[in-house]
């Protein structure tokens, strides 16, 4: 992995790193599991009226983990992903679903105010740089109808273990131990390559983490900064949940939650 890029190319670098993971052959297999986690389950139950019988856009759909829950209830369901591998997997698993190869930074394929609900599950927004995140939020705000709902998760900058390094899992079984050792070697290589790109900024940080064996560079943000960012894009934050689905007041740091679930409403005056 060659990453000798200049600092002013950092935005492109993050995209390059993450794109390499998400466009890799066979990456869809990682996302074939259909189970929702606890926060997603509670959030979808609680906000069901905002997507049932309504027009839904699933951004960065992956292999369709959320499709099984959203598509049958929606009036219109559109899925997009920028990875041809994910789009192919979607089209194989969900031939009746409208899936497009599209980038969340440019939703020009969709008219303004055309959706009631946008889902961006599993930290999709964290795959792109800070300017591109703001661009994506502005695009999502544009395609949502006034009063429409955005549900997404984001890595939590206040997570105690956000800087966790690769760890070798011990086993008495020699086959398992050699498997663990291979995983550790891969993670260690990725982590040592990307660690030099870790960055702390006022409103966010960039870290490589356990996701995809430390091969991605993810955006981390805390609740207060995320609230400001949403307001700037014309949203009102309705609720933040930790990864167990517990509603947070905003004052609690949620230091045990690797990511947080956000539910926001698009500006009614937009
Ligand atoms: C962590 S996976 C989550 C997949 C799915 N949402 C889920 O919950 O299982 C992130 C997904 O976002 C997609 N993605 C990343 N950047 C994107 C972008 N700029 N535009 C559209 N999709 C993107 C990736 O290809 C990948 O499928």
Tab-separated table of C-alpha atoms and ligand atoms in Angstrom:
chain	number	residue	atom	x	y	z
A	1	UNK	CA	0.000	0.000	0.000
A	2	UNK	CA	1.811	3.184	-1.153
A	3	UNK	CA	0.570	6.293	0.609
A	4	UNK	CA	3.277	8.899	0.151
A	5	UNK	CA	0.861	11.663	-0.669
A	6	UNK	CA	1.207	15.323	0.191
A	7	UNK	CA	-0.812	16.683	3.126
A	8	UNK	CA	-2.982	18.915	0.965
A	9	UNK	CA	-4.088	15.757	-0.779
A	10	UNK	CA	-5.383	14.294	2.492
A	11	UNK	CA	-9.033	14.550	1.439
A	12	UNK	CA	-8.333	12.547	-1.687
A	13	UNK	CA	-6.159	10.178	0.308
A	14	UNK	CA	-9.015	9.202	2.614
A	15	UNK	CA	-11.220	8.562	-0.393
A	16	UNK	CA	-8.492	6.521	-2.076
A	17	UNK	CA	-7.910	4.368	1.001
A	18	UNK	CA	-11.580	3.642	1.658
A	19	UNK	CA	-12.470	3.219	-1.998
A	20	UNK	CA	-9.823	0.494	-2.255
A	21	UNK	CA	-11.632	-1.441	0.487
A	22	UNK	CA	-15.193	-0.880	-0.717
A	23	UNK	CA	-14.456	-1.574	-4.366
A	24	UNK	CA	-12.509	-4.786	-3.668
A	25	UNK	CA	-13.742	-7.971	-5.270
A	26	UNK	CA	-15.802	-10.016	-2.791
A	27	UNK	CA	-16.264	-7.124	-0.313
A	28	UNK	CA	-20.043	-7.626	-0.483
A	29	UNK	CA	-19.645	-10.924	1.425
A	30	UNK	CA	-18.738	-8.932	4.547
A	31	UNK	CA	-22.129	-7.239	4.380
A	32	UNK	CA	-24.325	-10.197	3.487
A	33	UNK	CA	-25.527	-10.631	7.048
A	34	UNK	CA	-29.069	-9.345	7.420
A	35	UNK	CA	-29.365	-8.738	11.155
A	36	UNK	CA	-29.868	-5.207	12.352
A	37	UNK	CA	-28.088	-4.181	15.535
A	38	UNK	CA	-29.970	-3.059	18.637
A	39	UNK	CA	-29.863	0.703	17.952
A	40	UNK	CA	-30.952	0.254	14.317
A	41	UNK	CA	-33.817	-1.995	15.403
A	42	UNK	CA	-35.073	0.439	18.025
A	43	UNK	CA	-34.641	3.467	15.769
A	44	UNK	CA	-36.535	1.846	12.904
A	45	UNK	CA	-39.351	0.743	15.204
A	46	UNK	CA	-39.581	4.170	16.805
A	47	UNK	CA	-39.502	6.110	13.531
A	48	UNK	CA	-41.470	3.628	11.430
A	49	UNK	CA	-44.116	6.174	10.466
A	50	UNK	CA	-41.439	8.324	8.823
A	51	UNK	CA	-40.637	5.634	6.227
A	52	UNK	CA	-43.643	3.247	6.047
A	53	UNK	CA	-45.651	3.981	2.874
A	54	UNK	CA	-43.213	6.770	2.038
A	55	UNK	CA	-40.347	7.426	-0.377
A	56	UNK	CA	-37.031	6.099	0.891
A	57	UNK	CA	-33.425	6.514	-0.271
A	58	UNK	CA	-30.846	4.075	1.149
A	59	UNK	CA	-27.422	5.672	0.763
A	60	UNK	CA	-24.347	3.413	0.682
A	61	UNK	CA	-26.628	0.398	0.798
A	62	UNK	CA	-23.796	-2.153	0.684
A	63	UNK	CA	-25.171	-5.641	0.104
A	64	UNK	CA	-28.664	-4.673	1.234
A	65	UNK	CA	-28.555	-5.328	4.970
A	66	UNK	CA	-31.250	-2.658	5.514
A	67	UNK	CA	-33.153	-3.358	2.281
A	68	UNK	CA	-34.974	-6.339	3.741
A	69	UNK	CA	-36.490	-4.070	6.422
A	70	UNK	CA	-37.108	-0.882	4.462
A	71	UNK	CA	-38.090	-1.953	0.935
A	72	UNK	CA	-41.215	-3.980	1.847
A	73	UNK	CA	-42.626	-1.100	3.900
A	74	UNK	CA	-41.712	1.826	1.656
A	75	UNK	CA	-43.911	3.243	-1.102
A	76	UNK	CA	-40.791	3.837	-3.209
A	77	UNK	CA	-37.383	2.458	-2.283
A	78	UNK	CA	-34.173	3.514	-4.050
A	79	UNK	CA	-30.754	2.150	-3.128
A	80	UNK	CA	-27.415	3.653	-4.125
A	81	UNK	CA	-23.784	2.762	-3.623
A	82	UNK	CA	-20.583	4.009	-5.259
A	83	UNK	CA	-19.081	0.519	-5.332
A	84	UNK	CA	-19.817	-1.525	-8.474
A	85	UNK	CA	-19.197	-4.672	-6.384
A	86	UNK	CA	-21.956	-3.722	-3.922
A	87	UNK	CA	-24.327	-2.667	-6.711
A	88	UNK	CA	-23.819	-6.009	-8.508
A	89	UNK	CA	-24.476	-7.864	-5.245
A	90	UNK	CA	-27.636	-5.821	-4.689
A	91	UNK	CA	-28.884	-6.503	-8.192
A	92	UNK	CA	-28.288	-10.235	-7.731
A	93	UNK	CA	-29.996	-10.415	-4.312
A	94	UNK	CA	-32.694	-7.822	-4.936
A	95	UNK	CA	-33.507	-7.816	-8.668
A	96	UNK	CA	-36.822	-6.032	-8.085
A	97	UNK	CA	-35.216	-3.169	-6.147
A	98	UNK	CA	-34.046	-0.058	-7.970
A	99	UNK	CA	-30.302	0.106	-7.250
A	100	UNK	CA	-28.047	2.728	-8.827
A	101	UNK	CA	-24.316	3.203	-8.973
A	102	UNK	CA	-24.150	6.680	-7.449
A	103	UNK	CA	-22.057	8.709	-5.053
A	104	UNK	CA	-23.649	10.394	-2.032
A	105	UNK	CA	-21.554	13.503	-2.752
A	106	UNK	CA	-23.542	14.010	-5.950
A	107	UNK	CA	-27.194	12.972	-5.815
A	108	UNK	CA	-28.067	14.868	-9.004
A	109	UNK	CA	-29.773	11.720	-10.315
A	110	UNK	CA	-32.549	12.584	-7.856
A	111	UNK	CA	-34.772	15.643	-7.857
A	112	UNK	CA	-34.907	18.051	-4.948
A	113	UNK	CA	-37.493	17.181	-2.285
A	114	UNK	CA	-38.110	13.693	-3.646
A	115	UNK	CA	-37.692	11.537	-0.522
A	116	UNK	CA	-39.344	11.349	2.895
A	117	UNK	CA	-36.614	9.287	4.503
A	118	UNK	CA	-32.878	8.813	3.918
A	119	UNK	CA	-30.958	5.986	5.572
A	120	UNK	CA	-27.143	5.990	5.784
A	121	UNK	CA	-26.477	3.043	8.071
A	122	UNK	CA	-23.252	1.608	9.405
A	123	UNK	CA	-21.205	4.813	9.306
A	124	UNK	CA	-21.465	5.389	5.555
A	125	UNK	CA	-20.844	9.142	5.915
A	126	UNK	CA	-17.578	8.430	7.753
A	127	UNK	CA	-15.988	6.990	4.617
A	128	UNK	CA	-15.456	10.386	3.019
A	129	UNK	CA	-13.411	13.478	3.909
A	130	UNK	CA	-14.743	16.394	5.962
A	131	UNK	CA	-15.568	18.613	2.929
A	132	UNK	CA	-17.165	15.628	1.215
A	133	UNK	CA	-19.213	14.810	4.329
A	134	UNK	CA	-20.578	18.372	4.313
A	135	UNK	CA	-21.275	18.047	0.583
A	136	UNK	CA	-23.082	14.717	1.172
A	137	UNK	CA	-25.210	16.191	3.986
A	138	UNK	CA	-26.116	19.123	1.742
A	139	UNK	CA	-27.119	16.712	-1.031
A	140	UNK	CA	-29.199	14.603	1.369
A	141	UNK	CA	-30.852	17.769	2.653
A	142	UNK	CA	-31.639	18.788	-0.935
A	143	UNK	CA	-33.307	15.476	-1.897
A	144	UNK	CA	-35.322	15.242	1.336
A	145	UNK	CA	-38.749	16.809	1.473
A	146	UNK	CA	-39.160	19.495	4.154
A	147	UNK	CA	-39.808	17.631	7.398
A	148	UNK	CA	-38.226	14.462	5.973
A	149	UNK	CA	-36.050	12.234	8.141
A	150	UNK	CA	-32.356	11.361	7.985
A	151	UNK	CA	-31.230	8.335	9.999
A	152	UNK	CA	-27.506	7.576	10.102
A	153	UNK	CA	-24.726	6.362	12.334
A	154	UNK	CA	-21.299	7.897	12.850
A	155	UNK	CA	-18.120	6.881	14.676
A	156	UNK	CA	-18.018	8.379	18.139
A	157	UNK	CA	-15.011	10.584	18.871
A	158	UNK	CA	-15.633	10.164	22.617
A	159	UNK	CA	-15.328	6.377	22.446
A	160	UNK	CA	-12.750	5.262	25.029
A	161	UNK	CA	-11.269	2.679	22.697
A	162	UNK	CA	-11.135	4.763	19.519
A	163	UNK	CA	-7.353	4.375	19.355
A	164	UNK	CA	-7.342	0.642	20.006
A	165	UNK	CA	-4.482	-1.116	18.228
A	166	UNK	CA	-4.474	-4.591	16.671
A	167	UNK	CA	-4.510	-7.266	19.326
A	168	UNK	CA	-3.438	-10.902	18.975
A	169	UNK	CA	-6.194	-13.212	20.223
A	170	UNK	CA	-4.706	-16.129	22.066
A	171	UNK	CA	-5.909	-19.732	21.537
A	172	UNK	CA	-4.708	-23.119	22.769
A	173	UNK	CA	-5.790	-24.625	19.462
A	174	UNK	CA	-2.794	-24.282	17.052
A	175	UNK	CA	-5.026	-23.968	13.964
A	176	UNK	CA	-7.009	-21.140	15.534
A	177	UNK	CA	-3.862	-19.535	16.854
A	178	UNK	CA	-2.232	-19.452	13.406
A	179	UNK	CA	-5.456	-17.997	11.964
A	180	UNK	CA	-5.436	-15.303	14.660
A	181	UNK	CA	-1.743	-14.635	13.991
A	182	UNK	CA	-2.417	-14.090	10.278
A	183	UNK	CA	-5.251	-11.688	11.090
A	184	UNK	CA	-3.053	-9.839	13.553
A	185	UNK	CA	-0.213	-9.551	10.974
A	186	UNK	CA	-2.640	-8.127	8.396
A	187	UNK	CA	-4.137	-5.706	10.915
A	188	UNK	CA	-0.724	-4.656	12.178
A	189	UNK	CA	0.478	-3.930	8.632
A	190	UNK	CA	-2.644	-1.868	7.828
A	191	UNK	CA	-2.556	-0.032	11.121
A	192	UNK	CA	1.117	0.897	10.891
A	193	UNK	CA	0.568	2.121	7.315
A	194	UNK	CA	-2.444	4.283	8.177
A	195	UNK	CA	-1.466	5.450	11.645
A	196	UNK	CA	0.577	8.304	10.172
A	197	UNK	CA	-2.636	9.640	8.638
A	198	UNK	CA	-4.476	9.779	11.960
A	199	UNK	CA	-5.498	13.384	12.487
A	200	UNK	CA	-7.169	15.530	15.141
A	201	UNK	CA	-9.174	18.558	14.022
A	202	UNK	CA	-11.468	20.900	15.929
A	203	UNK	CA	-14.704	19.170	14.984
A	204	UNK	CA	-13.528	15.716	13.980
A	205	UNK	CA	-10.734	13.183	13.909
A	206	UNK	CA	-9.546	10.548	11.435
A	207	UNK	CA	-8.534	7.107	12.658
A	208	UNK	CA	-8.043	3.653	11.248
A	209	UNK	CA	-9.938	1.171	13.393
A	210	UNK	CA	-10.900	-2.482	13.595
A	211	UNK	CA	-13.384	-2.159	10.733
A	212	UNK	CA	-11.996	-4.024	7.727
A	213	UNK	CA	-8.874	-4.984	9.681
A	214	UNK	CA	-7.704	-1.381	10.078
A	215	UNK	CA	-7.643	-0.845	6.288
A	216	UNK	CA	-10.050	2.146	6.317
A	217	UNK	CA	-9.524	5.700	7.495
A	218	UNK	CA	-12.712	6.723	9.293
A	219	UNK	CA	-14.155	10.051	10.351
A	220	UNK	CA	-14.961	10.360	14.085
A	221	UNK	CA	-17.177	13.090	15.521
A	222	UNK	CA	-18.792	13.833	18.896
A	223	UNK	CA	-22.461	14.621	19.521
A	224	UNK	CA	-22.064	18.372	19.854
A	225	UNK	CA	-20.061	18.779	16.656
A	226	UNK	CA	-22.472	16.497	14.798
A	227	UNK	CA	-25.418	18.570	15.999
A	228	UNK	CA	-23.754	21.775	14.716
A	229	UNK	CA	-22.918	20.127	11.413
A	230	UNK	CA	-26.506	18.979	10.954
A	231	UNK	CA	-27.850	22.424	11.794
A	232	UNK	CA	-25.499	23.943	9.246
A	233	UNK	CA	-26.918	21.569	6.602
A	234	UNK	CA	-30.486	22.597	7.500
A	235	UNK	CA	-31.391	19.716	9.820
A	236	UNK	CA	-32.778	19.638	13.338
A	237	UNK	CA	-31.374	16.825	15.445
A	238	UNK	CA	-34.252	14.811	16.930
A	239	UNK	CA	-32.438	12.080	18.814
A	240	UNK	CA	-29.051	10.440	19.435
A	241	UNK	CA	-28.802	6.812	20.549
A	242	UNK	CA	-25.792	4.847	21.730
A	243	UNK	CA	-25.026	1.490	20.124
A	244	UNK	CA	-27.402	-0.224	22.575
A	245	UNK	CA	-30.285	2.008	21.491
A	246	UNK	CA	-30.263	4.136	24.647
A	247	UNK	CA	-31.299	7.737	24.027
A	248	UNK	CA	-28.551	10.183	25.001
A	249	UNK	CA	-29.217	13.575	26.518
A	250	UNK	CA	-26.266	15.253	24.808
A	251	UNK	CA	-24.402	15.828	28.052
A	252	UNK	CA	-23.307	12.206	28.407
A	253	UNK	CA	-20.106	11.387	26.502
A	254	UNK	CA	-21.193	7.768	25.649
A	255	UNK	CA	-17.599	6.669	26.013
A	256	UNK	CA	-18.490	2.974	25.667
A	257	UNK	CA	-20.169	3.326	22.302
A	258	UNK	CA	-17.999	3.019	19.192
A	259	UNK	CA	-20.615	4.767	17.090
A	260	UNK	CA	-23.826	6.703	17.652
A	261	UNK	CA	-27.127	6.665	15.842
A	262	UNK	CA	-28.520	10.061	14.768
A	263	UNK	CA	-32.063	10.870	13.714
A	264	UNK	CA	-32.578	14.321	12.211
A	265	UNK	CA	-35.353	16.215	10.505
A	266	UNK	CA	-34.863	18.226	7.320
A	267	UNK	CA	-35.637	21.930	7.679
A	268	UNK	CA	-39.283	22.697	7.117
A	269	UNK	CA	-38.447	26.181	5.866
A	270	UNK	CA	-35.966	24.920	3.270
B	1	LIG	C1	-19.826	0.272	6.176
B	1	LIG	S1	-20.612	-0.060	4.642
B	1	LIG	C2	-22.321	-0.045	5.112
B	1	LIG	C3	-23.231	-0.776	4.152
B	1	LIG	C4	-24.714	-0.754	4.535
B	1	LIG	N1	-25.233	0.586	4.672
B	1	LIG	C5	-24.976	-1.548	5.802
B	1	LIG	O1	-25.465	-0.963	6.777
B	1	LIG	O2	-24.697	-2.753	5.825
B	1	LIG	C6	-20.397	1.472	3.792
B	1	LIG	C7	-20.999	1.473	2.417
B	1	LIG	O3	-20.985	2.813	1.925
B	1	LIG	C8	-20.552	2.800	0.582
B	1	LIG	N2	-19.984	4.137	0.320
B	1	LIG	C9	-18.857	4.683	0.817
B	1	LIG	N3	-18.660	5.908	0.314
B	1	LIG	C10	-19.704	6.150	-0.508
B	1	LIG	C11	-20.063	7.253	-1.316
B	1	LIG	N4	-19.276	8.337	-1.403
B	1	LIG	N5	-21.218	7.198	-2.031
B	1	LIG	C12	-22.007	6.076	-1.966
B	1	LIG	N6	-21.691	4.986	-1.242
B	1	LIG	C13	-20.558	5.028	-0.501
B	1	LIG	C14	-19.557	1.654	0.515
B	1	LIG	O4	-19.339	1.177	-0.797
B	1	LIG	C15	-20.233	0.633	1.407
B	1	LIG	O5	-21.133	-0.172	0.703
